[in-house]
Short mmCIF file of C-alpha atoms in Angstrom, two decimals:
data_model
loop_
_atom_site.label_atom_id
_atom_site.label_comp_id
_atom_site.label_asym_id
_atom_site.label_seq_id
_atom_site.Cartn_x
_atom_site.Cartn_y
_atom_site.Cartn_z
CA MET A 17 -55.21 -36.42 -16.74
CA ASN A 18 -52.44 -37.48 -19.17
CA GLU A 19 -52.39 -40.93 -20.43
CA PRO A 20 -49.17 -43.10 -19.89
CA LEU A 21 -46.58 -42.90 -22.41
CA ASP A 22 -46.75 -45.36 -25.03
CA ASP A 23 -44.30 -48.13 -24.78
CA GLU A 24 -41.80 -46.91 -27.54
CA LEU A 25 -41.53 -43.24 -26.21
CA ARG A 26 -41.14 -44.88 -22.65
CA ARG A 27 -38.17 -46.49 -23.99
CA TYR A 28 -36.83 -43.48 -25.52
CA VAL A 29 -37.30 -41.82 -22.29
CA ALA A 30 -35.64 -44.22 -20.32
CA ALA A 31 -32.65 -44.60 -22.48
CA LEU A 32 -32.22 -40.80 -21.99
CA ARG A 33 -32.26 -40.92 -18.34
CA GLU A 34 -29.67 -43.73 -18.43
CA VAL A 35 -27.41 -41.81 -20.79
CA ASP A 36 -27.95 -38.26 -19.51
CA ARG A 37 -26.35 -38.45 -16.37
CA PRO A 38 -23.46 -36.11 -14.99
CA GLY A 39 -20.55 -38.15 -13.61
CA ASP A 40 -19.00 -38.06 -10.29
CA GLY A 41 -16.15 -36.07 -11.16
CA ALA A 42 -18.38 -33.40 -12.70
CA ARG A 43 -20.42 -33.16 -9.72
CA ALA A 44 -17.49 -33.12 -7.28
CA ALA A 45 -15.99 -30.34 -9.57
CA THR A 46 -19.41 -28.21 -9.98
CA TRP A 47 -19.51 -28.31 -5.93
CA ALA A 48 -15.88 -27.40 -5.49
CA GLY A 49 -16.77 -24.43 -7.87
CA ILE A 50 -19.75 -23.43 -6.14
CA ASP A 51 -17.84 -23.86 -2.66
CA ALA A 52 -15.19 -21.67 -3.69
CA ARG A 53 -17.58 -18.89 -4.98
CA ILE A 54 -19.38 -19.06 -1.87
CA ALA A 55 -16.19 -18.76 0.13
CA GLU A 56 -15.33 -15.53 -1.70
CA ASP A 57 -18.90 -14.10 -0.99
CA LEU A 58 -18.50 -15.04 2.64
CA ALA A 59 -15.35 -13.76 3.20
CA PRO A 60 -15.12 -10.21 4.65
CA PRO A 61 -13.81 -7.78 2.03
CA ARG A 62 -10.27 -7.53 2.55
CA PRO A 63 -8.93 -4.08 3.40
CA ALA A 64 -7.12 -2.14 0.91
CA TRP A 65 -3.98 -2.00 3.23
CA ARG A 66 -3.73 -5.73 3.47
CA THR A 67 -3.50 -6.00 -0.50
CA TRP A 68 0.07 -7.13 -1.28
CA PRO A 69 0.84 -4.31 -4.04
CA LEU A 70 -0.27 -1.58 -1.35
CA ALA A 71 1.67 -3.55 1.38
CA ALA A 72 4.50 -3.49 -0.80
CA LEU A 73 4.25 0.24 -1.47
CA ALA A 74 3.86 1.02 2.11
CA ALA A 75 7.08 -0.98 2.86
CA ALA A 76 8.92 0.79 0.13
CA VAL A 77 7.73 4.04 1.26
CA VAL A 78 8.63 3.12 5.03
CA LEU A 79 12.03 1.84 3.55
CA GLY A 80 12.45 5.15 1.78
CA VAL A 81 11.72 7.28 4.77
CA GLY A 82 14.25 5.27 6.68
CA LEU A 83 16.91 5.76 4.20
CA ALA A 84 16.35 9.31 3.95
CA ALA A 85 16.38 9.69 7.81
CA ALA A 86 19.55 7.85 8.13
CA THR A 87 21.06 9.98 5.32
CA ALA A 88 19.87 13.14 6.96
CA TRP A 89 21.29 12.14 10.32
CA ARG A 90 24.52 10.87 8.68
CA VAL A 91 25.16 14.43 6.87
CA ARG A 92 24.03 16.20 10.07
CA ALA A 93 26.54 14.32 11.84
CA GLU A 94 29.18 14.95 9.40
CA ALA A 95 28.13 18.63 9.27
CA ASN A 96 28.36 18.68 13.05
CA VAL A 97 31.67 16.96 13.00
CA GLU A 98 32.90 19.49 10.34
CA ALA A 99 31.63 22.31 12.49
CA ALA A 100 33.48 21.01 15.42
CA HIS A 101 36.59 21.28 13.51
CA GLN A 102 35.78 24.81 12.57
CA ARG A 103 34.94 25.61 16.12
CA ILE A 104 38.49 24.27 17.34
CA ASP A 105 40.22 26.46 14.70
CA ALA A 106 38.16 29.63 15.32
CA PRO A 107 35.74 29.57 18.00
CA THR A 108 36.12 33.15 19.27
CA LEU A 109 35.58 34.36 15.66
CA ARG A 110 32.59 32.67 15.48
CA SER A 111 31.67 33.98 18.60
CA LEU A 112 32.31 37.34 17.33
CA GLU A 113 30.37 36.84 14.10
CA LYS A 114 27.56 35.86 15.82
CA SER A 115 27.66 38.86 18.21
CA SER A 116 28.11 41.25 15.28
CA ARG A 117 24.93 39.69 13.56
CA GLU A 118 22.87 40.07 16.52
CA SER A 119 24.03 43.56 17.46
CA PRO A 120 25.15 46.17 14.91
CA GLN A 121 26.94 48.13 17.71
CA SER A 122 28.99 45.13 18.45
CA ALA A 123 31.24 46.07 15.59
CA SER A 124 32.31 49.51 16.82
CA ARG A 125 32.98 48.06 20.16
CA GLY A 126 36.20 46.91 19.23
CA GLN A 127 37.23 50.37 18.72
CA SER A 128 35.80 51.81 21.76
CA PRO A 129 38.54 52.70 24.52
CA HIS A 130 37.34 50.26 26.76
CA PRO A 131 35.96 47.49 24.59
CA GLU A 132 32.85 45.74 26.24
CA PRO A 133 32.46 42.32 25.87
CA PRO A 134 29.53 41.57 23.10
CA ALA A 135 25.92 40.89 24.44
CA SER A 136 25.99 37.17 25.60
CA THR A 137 24.16 34.91 23.22
CA SER A 138 23.51 32.56 26.15
CA GLY A 139 21.76 35.42 28.11
CA LYS A 140 24.04 34.98 31.08
CA PRO A 141 26.69 37.40 30.79
CA GLU A 142 27.39 37.22 34.53
CA HIS A 143 28.89 33.79 34.14
CA SER A 144 32.11 33.50 36.01
CA PRO A 145 34.80 31.46 34.11
CA ILE A 146 34.62 28.58 36.66
CA GLY A 147 30.87 28.72 35.93
CA ALA A 148 31.07 29.01 32.36
CA ALA A 149 33.68 25.96 32.51
CA SER A 150 31.34 24.12 35.01
CA ALA A 151 28.13 25.03 32.50
CA SER A 152 30.16 23.77 29.66
CA GLU A 153 31.21 20.57 31.33
CA SER A 154 27.82 19.88 32.55
CA SER A 155 26.29 20.73 29.49
CA ALA A 156 28.73 18.35 27.81
CA ALA A 157 28.00 15.85 30.37
CA THR A 158 24.36 16.22 30.39
CA THR A 159 23.44 16.43 26.85
CA PRO A 160 25.52 13.80 25.11
CA SER A 161 22.30 12.49 23.30
CA ASP A 162 21.68 15.89 21.61
CA PRO A 163 22.01 14.81 18.00
CA SER A 164 23.12 18.39 16.97
CA THR A 165 26.06 18.05 19.10
CA ALA A 166 26.88 15.11 21.12
CA PRO A 167 27.09 12.00 18.83
CA SER A 168 29.90 13.28 16.69
CA VAL A 169 31.14 16.27 18.16
CA GLY A 170 31.53 15.12 21.73
CA PRO A 171 32.08 16.86 25.01
CA ALA A 172 35.27 18.79 23.96
CA GLY A 173 33.72 20.34 20.96
CA ASP A 174 30.62 21.33 22.76
CA SER A 175 32.83 22.90 25.77
CA GLN A 176 34.91 24.73 23.34
CA ASP A 177 31.77 26.12 21.53
CA LEU A 178 30.21 27.19 24.56
CA GLY A 179 33.27 28.75 25.70
CA ALA A 180 33.75 30.73 22.90
CA SER A 181 29.96 31.62 22.61
CA ASP A 182 30.12 32.97 26.11
CA PRO A 183 32.02 36.50 25.97
CA ALA A 184 32.44 36.80 29.38
CA ALA A 185 34.29 33.54 29.42
CA VAL A 186 36.44 35.02 26.68
CA GLU A 187 37.00 38.40 28.66
CA LYS A 188 37.69 36.84 31.83
CA THR A 189 39.86 33.88 30.46
CA PRO A 190 42.85 35.43 32.39
CA HIS A 191 41.11 34.56 35.80
CA ALA A 192 40.39 31.08 34.56
CA ARG A 193 43.49 29.81 35.52
CA SER A 194 42.44 30.06 39.49
CA PRO A 195 43.23 27.96 41.84
CA SER A 196 39.73 26.18 41.93
CA ALA A 197 40.11 25.78 38.02
CA GLU A 198 43.47 24.42 38.39
CA SER A 199 42.04 22.01 40.81
CA SER A 200 39.07 21.26 38.72
CA GLY A 201 41.56 20.49 35.86
CA ASN A 202 43.75 17.93 38.11
CA ALA A 203 40.74 16.57 39.49
CA ARG A 204 39.15 15.54 36.06
CA PRO A 205 41.56 15.23 33.32
CA SER A 206 38.55 16.09 30.77
CA ALA A 207 38.89 19.55 32.34
CA ALA A 208 41.96 20.06 30.25
CA ARG A 209 39.67 20.73 27.40
CA ARG A 210 37.82 23.75 29.00
CA PRO A 211 37.73 26.69 26.89
CA ALA A 212 39.96 28.73 29.40
CA ASP A 213 42.59 26.23 28.58
CA SER A 214 41.90 25.80 24.63
CA PRO A 215 44.81 26.97 22.47
CA SER A 216 42.48 29.12 20.34
CA LEU A 217 41.39 30.99 23.31
CA ARG A 218 44.57 31.75 24.95
CA PRO A 219 44.50 34.55 27.31
CA GLU A 220 47.38 36.28 26.18
CA GLU A 221 46.07 36.41 22.94
CA VAL A 222 43.11 37.99 23.79
CA ALA A 223 45.03 40.36 25.99
CA SER A 224 47.30 41.38 23.07
CA PHE A 225 44.41 42.11 20.85
CA GLN A 226 42.65 43.88 23.32
CA ARG A 227 45.82 46.37 24.09
CA ALA A 228 46.15 46.88 20.16
CA GLN A 229 42.16 47.53 20.11
CA ALA A 230 42.48 49.88 22.92
CA ALA A 231 45.63 52.03 21.37
CA LEU A 232 43.53 52.29 18.25
CA ALA A 233 40.48 53.39 19.88
CA ALA A 234 42.59 55.89 21.80
CA GLY A 235 44.03 57.43 18.86
CA ARG A 236 47.38 56.21 19.25
CA TYR A 237 47.64 54.79 15.91
CA ASP A 238 51.52 53.84 15.78
CA ASP A 239 51.07 51.85 18.79
CA ALA A 240 48.05 50.04 17.60
CA LEU A 241 49.80 49.28 14.49
CA SER A 242 52.93 47.92 16.34
CA ALA A 243 50.64 46.14 18.78
CA LEU A 244 48.63 44.40 15.96
CA ASP A 245 51.69 43.37 13.94
CA ALA A 246 53.01 41.97 17.09
CA HIS A 247 49.95 40.04 17.78
CA GLY A 248 50.08 38.89 14.18
CA ARG A 249 53.55 37.81 14.44
CA ARG A 250 52.98 35.84 17.69
CA PHE A 251 49.68 34.57 17.00
CA GLU A 252 49.68 33.57 13.41
CA ARG A 253 46.45 32.30 12.29
CA GLY A 254 44.94 33.20 15.60
CA VAL A 255 41.53 33.54 16.44
CA PHE A 256 41.47 37.38 15.82
CA GLU A 257 43.17 37.38 12.37
CA GLU A 258 40.30 38.83 10.50
CA GLU A 259 39.68 41.43 13.33
CA ARG A 260 43.43 42.31 13.43
CA GLN A 261 43.64 42.82 9.57
CA VAL A 262 40.62 45.14 9.83
CA SER A 263 42.10 47.00 12.54
CA ARG A 264 45.61 47.25 10.96
CA ALA A 265 43.97 48.70 7.78
CA THR A 266 41.90 51.21 10.02
CA ALA A 267 45.48 52.14 11.74
CA LEU A 268 47.33 52.84 8.44
CA CYS A 269 44.32 54.72 7.03
CA LYS A 270 44.39 57.03 10.12
CA LEU A 271 48.25 57.17 9.64
CA GLY A 272 47.77 58.25 6.07
CA ARG A 273 49.24 55.42 4.55
CA LEU A 274 46.43 55.06 2.08
CA ASP A 275 48.48 52.80 -0.38
CA ASP A 276 49.17 50.37 2.38
CA ALA A 277 45.43 50.51 3.74
CA ALA A 278 44.09 49.83 0.22
CA ASP A 279 46.90 47.02 -0.45
CA ALA A 280 45.63 45.46 3.00
CA ARG A 281 42.06 46.18 1.89
CA ARG A 282 42.46 44.39 -1.47
CA ARG A 283 44.46 41.48 0.12
CA PHE A 284 41.82 41.02 2.98
CA LEU A 285 38.63 41.00 0.53
CA ARG A 286 40.59 38.68 -2.12
CA GLU A 287 41.66 36.25 0.54
CA ARG A 288 38.61 36.50 2.72
CA PRO A 289 35.77 37.71 0.21
CA GLY A 290 33.11 35.96 2.43
CA SER A 291 34.22 37.48 5.60
CA HIS A 292 31.52 39.02 8.04
CA LEU A 293 34.00 41.85 8.19
CA ALA A 294 34.47 42.27 4.48
CA GLU A 295 32.00 45.08 4.05
CA ARG A 296 33.38 46.83 6.95
CA MET A 297 36.73 46.61 5.46
CA ARG A 298 35.53 48.04 2.18
CA GLN A 299 34.45 51.29 4.10
CA ILE A 300 37.72 51.81 5.55
CA CYS A 301 39.62 54.75 4.16
CA ARG A 302 36.96 55.38 1.60
CA ASP A 303 36.37 58.92 2.59
CA ASP A 304 40.05 59.49 2.56
CA GLU A 305 40.67 58.03 -0.87
CA MET B 16 -29.52 -37.82 -1.37
CA HIS B 17 -25.79 -38.16 -1.95
CA ASP B 18 -24.50 -37.15 1.48
CA GLY B 19 -21.12 -39.15 0.68
CA ASP B 20 -20.36 -37.34 -2.89
CA ILE B 21 -19.76 -33.99 -1.38
CA PRO B 22 -16.14 -33.96 0.53
CA PRO B 23 -16.88 -32.15 3.80
CA VAL B 24 -14.10 -29.52 3.09
CA LEU B 25 -16.18 -28.75 0.30
CA ALA B 26 -19.08 -27.71 2.47
CA PRO B 27 -18.63 -24.77 4.20
CA PRO B 28 -20.41 -24.07 7.36
CA ALA B 29 -22.43 -21.46 5.83
CA ALA B 30 -23.53 -23.76 3.14
CA LEU B 31 -24.03 -26.67 5.52
CA GLY B 32 -26.95 -25.06 7.50
CA ASP B 33 -25.79 -21.28 8.46
CA PRO B 34 -28.97 -19.80 9.26
CA ALA B 35 -27.93 -17.03 6.92
CA SER B 36 -27.83 -19.38 3.93
CA ARG B 37 -31.41 -20.61 4.93
CA ALA B 38 -34.66 -19.10 3.22
CA HIS B 39 -36.10 -16.16 4.86
CA ASP B 40 -38.62 -16.78 7.62
CA GLY B 41 -41.84 -15.75 6.07
CA SER B 42 -45.07 -17.11 7.42
CA HIS B 43 -46.06 -18.65 4.35
CA ALA B 44 -43.02 -19.94 3.08
CA ALA B 45 -41.11 -22.89 4.01
CA ALA B 46 -37.23 -22.29 4.89
CA LEU B 47 -35.16 -22.78 2.14
CA PRO B 48 -32.48 -25.60 2.72
CA ALA B 49 -28.89 -24.92 2.69
CA VAL B 50 -27.14 -24.75 -0.65
CA ALA B 51 -25.41 -27.98 0.04
CA GLU B 52 -28.48 -29.82 0.60
CA LEU B 53 -30.01 -28.26 -2.40
CA PHE B 54 -26.96 -29.41 -4.13
CA ARG B 55 -27.15 -33.21 -3.00
CA ASP B 56 -30.78 -33.30 -3.73
CA HIS B 57 -31.24 -31.54 -7.02
CA TYR B 58 -27.82 -31.36 -8.77
CA GLU B 59 -28.59 -34.04 -11.44
CA PHE B 60 -32.08 -32.13 -11.99
CA VAL B 61 -30.15 -28.91 -12.56
CA TRP B 62 -27.73 -30.52 -14.59
CA ARG B 63 -30.44 -32.28 -16.94
CA LEU B 64 -32.57 -29.06 -17.03
CA THR B 65 -29.38 -26.96 -17.93
CA GLY B 66 -28.88 -29.27 -21.01
CA ARG B 67 -32.52 -29.34 -21.88
CA LEU B 68 -32.89 -25.70 -21.69
CA GLY B 69 -30.39 -25.42 -24.72
CA VAL B 70 -27.07 -24.50 -22.74
CA PRO B 71 -23.90 -25.61 -24.69
CA ALA B 72 -22.52 -28.91 -23.21
CA ALA B 73 -19.13 -27.37 -22.86
CA VAL B 74 -20.65 -24.87 -20.34
CA VAL B 75 -23.34 -27.03 -18.54
CA ASP B 76 -21.13 -27.45 -15.46
CA ASP B 77 -20.55 -23.72 -15.32
CA ALA B 78 -24.36 -22.93 -15.80
CA VAL B 79 -24.99 -25.41 -12.93
CA GLN B 80 -22.50 -23.76 -10.79
CA ASP B 81 -24.27 -20.08 -11.52
CA VAL B 82 -27.70 -21.85 -10.61
CA PHE B 83 -26.44 -22.85 -6.94
CA VAL B 84 -24.50 -19.69 -6.53
CA VAL B 85 -27.39 -17.65 -7.43
CA LEU B 86 -29.42 -19.32 -4.91
CA HIS B 87 -26.88 -18.99 -2.41
CA GLN B 88 -26.49 -15.19 -3.39
CA ARG B 89 -30.08 -14.35 -3.17
CA ARG B 90 -31.50 -16.59 -0.87
CA HIS B 91 -33.19 -13.99 1.24
CA GLU B 92 -35.19 -13.23 -2.02
CA PHE B 93 -36.47 -16.73 -2.47
CA ALA B 94 -39.53 -18.15 -0.95
CA VAL B 95 -40.30 -21.56 -1.18
CA HIS B 96 -44.10 -21.61 -1.46
CA GLY B 97 -44.38 -24.80 -2.94
CA SER B 98 -41.89 -26.88 -4.87
CA VAL B 99 -38.13 -26.52 -4.53
CA ARG B 100 -37.71 -28.01 -7.86
CA ALA B 101 -39.93 -25.23 -9.25
CA LEU B 102 -37.75 -22.54 -7.61
CA LEU B 103 -34.69 -24.24 -9.08
CA TYR B 104 -36.33 -24.44 -12.68
CA GLY B 105 -36.95 -20.74 -12.60
CA ILE B 106 -33.56 -19.83 -11.68
CA THR B 107 -31.96 -22.68 -14.03
CA ARG B 108 -34.25 -21.13 -16.98
CA ARG B 109 -32.89 -17.85 -16.26
CA VAL B 110 -29.28 -18.84 -16.24
CA ALA B 111 -29.61 -20.93 -19.19
CA ARG B 112 -31.12 -18.25 -21.07
CA ARG B 113 -28.06 -15.91 -20.56
CA TYR B 114 -25.80 -19.01 -21.59
CA ARG B 115 -27.88 -19.27 -24.88
CA GLU B 116 -27.36 -15.73 -25.65
CA ARG B 117 -23.66 -15.94 -25.05
CA ALA B 118 -23.56 -18.78 -27.59
CA ALA B 119 -22.80 -18.12 -30.85
CA ARG B 120 -25.52 -20.66 -31.85
CA HIS B 121 -27.74 -22.72 -30.16
CA VAL B 122 -26.41 -25.75 -28.83
CA GLU B 123 -27.47 -29.01 -30.43
CA LEU B 124 -29.19 -30.91 -27.61
CA VAL B 125 -28.33 -33.90 -29.57
CA ALA B 126 -24.98 -35.04 -29.26
CA GLU B 127 -23.06 -37.38 -31.55
CA PRO B 128 -23.37 -40.82 -30.23
CA GLU B 129 -19.93 -41.93 -28.62
CA PRO B 130 -18.53 -44.84 -30.60
CA ALA B 131 -19.16 -47.92 -28.34
CA GLY B 132 -16.98 -50.94 -28.10
CA PRO B 133 -17.18 -54.27 -29.64
CA GLY B 134 -19.97 -56.25 -27.55
CA LEU B 135 -21.71 -53.11 -26.34
CA ASP B 136 -24.79 -53.17 -28.72
CA GLU B 137 -27.01 -52.62 -25.98
CA GLU B 138 -25.24 -49.64 -24.81
CA LEU B 139 -24.94 -48.28 -28.48
CA ALA B 140 -28.72 -48.74 -28.84
CA ARG B 141 -29.22 -46.70 -25.43
CA ARG B 142 -27.21 -44.04 -26.71
CA GLN B 143 -28.71 -43.88 -30.20
CA ALA B 144 -32.09 -43.96 -28.59
CA ALA B 145 -31.37 -41.07 -26.34
CA ALA B 146 -29.63 -39.19 -28.96
CA VAL B 147 -32.96 -39.60 -31.10
CA LEU B 148 -35.10 -38.57 -28.16
CA ARG B 149 -32.91 -35.44 -27.70
CA ASP B 150 -33.08 -34.70 -31.43
CA ALA B 151 -36.91 -34.98 -31.44
CA LEU B 152 -36.68 -32.63 -28.30
CA ALA B 153 -34.61 -30.15 -30.04
CA GLY B 154 -37.12 -29.95 -32.98
CA ILE B 155 -40.06 -28.68 -30.62
CA ASP B 156 -40.63 -25.39 -29.12
CA GLU B 157 -39.43 -24.74 -25.49
CA ASP B 158 -42.66 -24.85 -23.63
CA LYS B 159 -43.78 -28.10 -24.84
CA ARG B 160 -40.38 -29.27 -24.64
CA MET B 161 -39.90 -28.34 -20.83
CA ALA B 162 -43.41 -29.53 -20.06
CA PHE B 163 -42.64 -32.80 -21.35
CA VAL B 164 -39.25 -33.05 -19.78
CA LEU B 165 -40.43 -32.14 -16.20
CA ALA B 166 -43.64 -34.36 -16.53
CA ASP B 167 -42.29 -37.55 -18.37
CA ILE B 168 -38.34 -37.56 -17.80
CA GLU B 169 -38.30 -35.56 -14.50
CA GLY B 170 -41.54 -37.55 -13.34
CA MET B 171 -42.86 -34.41 -11.78
CA ALA B 172 -46.81 -34.37 -11.09
CA MET B 173 -48.58 -32.00 -13.20
CA PRO B 174 -49.42 -29.51 -10.58
CA GLU B 175 -45.69 -29.15 -9.91
CA VAL B 176 -44.94 -28.95 -13.74
CA ALA B 177 -47.43 -26.28 -13.97
CA GLU B 178 -45.84 -24.25 -11.14
CA CYS B 179 -42.51 -24.53 -12.75
CA LEU B 180 -43.67 -23.11 -15.92
CA GLU B 181 -46.18 -20.85 -14.35
CA ILE B 182 -48.93 -21.79 -16.17
CA ASN B 183 -52.26 -23.41 -15.39
CA LEU B 184 -52.80 -26.93 -14.82
CA ASN B 185 -55.11 -27.68 -17.95
CA THR B 186 -52.31 -25.66 -20.25
CA ALA B 187 -49.71 -28.02 -18.83
CA TYR B 188 -51.60 -31.12 -19.45
CA SER B 189 -52.35 -29.78 -22.99
CA ARG B 190 -48.53 -28.93 -23.57
CA VAL B 191 -47.67 -32.15 -22.30
CA ARG B 192 -49.85 -34.02 -24.39
CA VAL B 193 -48.78 -32.01 -27.58
CA ALA B 194 -45.39 -32.74 -26.62
CA ARG B 195 -45.81 -36.28 -26.82
CA GLN B 196 -47.47 -36.20 -30.04
CA LEU B 197 -44.74 -34.24 -31.58
CA LEU B 198 -42.15 -36.48 -29.99
CA GLN B 199 -43.92 -39.73 -31.34
CA ARG B 200 -43.91 -38.21 -34.94
CA ALA B 201 -40.32 -37.18 -34.61
CA ILE B 202 -39.43 -40.87 -33.52
CA ALA B 203 -41.45 -42.22 -36.47
CA ARG B 204 -39.72 -40.04 -38.76
CA HIS B 205 -36.17 -41.24 -37.72
CA HIS B 206 -37.44 -44.88 -37.83
CA ALA B 207 -38.27 -44.19 -41.52
CA ARG B 208 -35.28 -42.43 -42.43
CA ASP B 209 -33.23 -45.11 -40.57
CA SER B 210 -35.17 -48.22 -42.57
CA ARG B 211 -34.56 -46.46 -45.84
CA ARG B 212 -30.66 -46.25 -44.94
CA THR B 213 -30.51 -49.86 -44.11
CA PRO B 214 -31.89 -52.12 -47.06
#
């Protein structure tokens, strides 16, 4: 058992107790600090995706993806518009190009006595012109939301392209002006844009070219040359321009006019080096030369 | 108790009685009061101990925070078999050791007395006496110093002092007795120096 403090030491101890006291401010501040640190411990760990840098990064990614998608859509739309213009200029040519790629035999069909229509890319060669027109109309009417065609090209471009890609429709265009088609055109103003009525698919142009091809295939090269020249004069910048030049060079070669054939070949290759008929043109008269 | 001193907004539900902030429910251990309650009852005790254990005055408040935060974070590890103050003392001693190690030098337990205004001779004398005792406490080793602090300044019963210091009761008595003797000598030396200064 300790003895009580002596008076002097007790006085010092009392003085120390009096002086050594934390202030109320220090007390409140200390508790505030403790409270904050305890609150941090009690708070659930914040998911990483909630932190603002990651959120900002995610927002930037989303924005970037959105901009890229919008840009891609715009570029695609512009490409469709451009493609639509090109289709308007040469839909049948595109059709022939497609068919020649798909079937190597289709290149020689143009020289056959009775040229067969190339295989249909749609897989429905039995379509009647009316049916084709109706199909194109219905396609244009039912697929306006197709991003590859509808938004920028519009029904006209689609119907032209469909009509051009359907060889049956091309071959049977003379029949396209049937009463039913006419009545259909009268009933619906938009039917004036049907493939059969398109300037690029004029039946007389098709018929004229077919006659020239038939003469060439029959060995009547003079007739073929005359028919091709007449076709070129009548349908300047027509849809069969490249085919006409190839056929004309072939006729010249067969007629023995090798220089003229060579000139035609050089001019064609110079003007249309990227043509799908360029290689075919290069082969013309090679043996004869 | 200082219930009114802690603004309600500073007392989170968990700290004010959340079961999770209570002590473990050992069969032989009492439930540890919530941190807010411990702070209300023992803040000044911890604050004084922190200073007595050599924590620099500038970081005493930080050290006190650490004590109660450690108490909260590790509340499941603590068992109150006896004195809560003994538990607090153990935590405070470890926290204070860390702060002392951080310090470039040991803190002077004796702070210079603040100048008192005119007519405050009594206050000045109290501060000077407190400074003398701080200085004397700083001059003895920690074992004896803390035995004296707990027994004679904090007013703990000797069994509690022994529990805090983790020593047997007789050793605690011995340390307190020796500490008193050392302090009395230190005070006597102070008086001697003071009398030499003042003719």
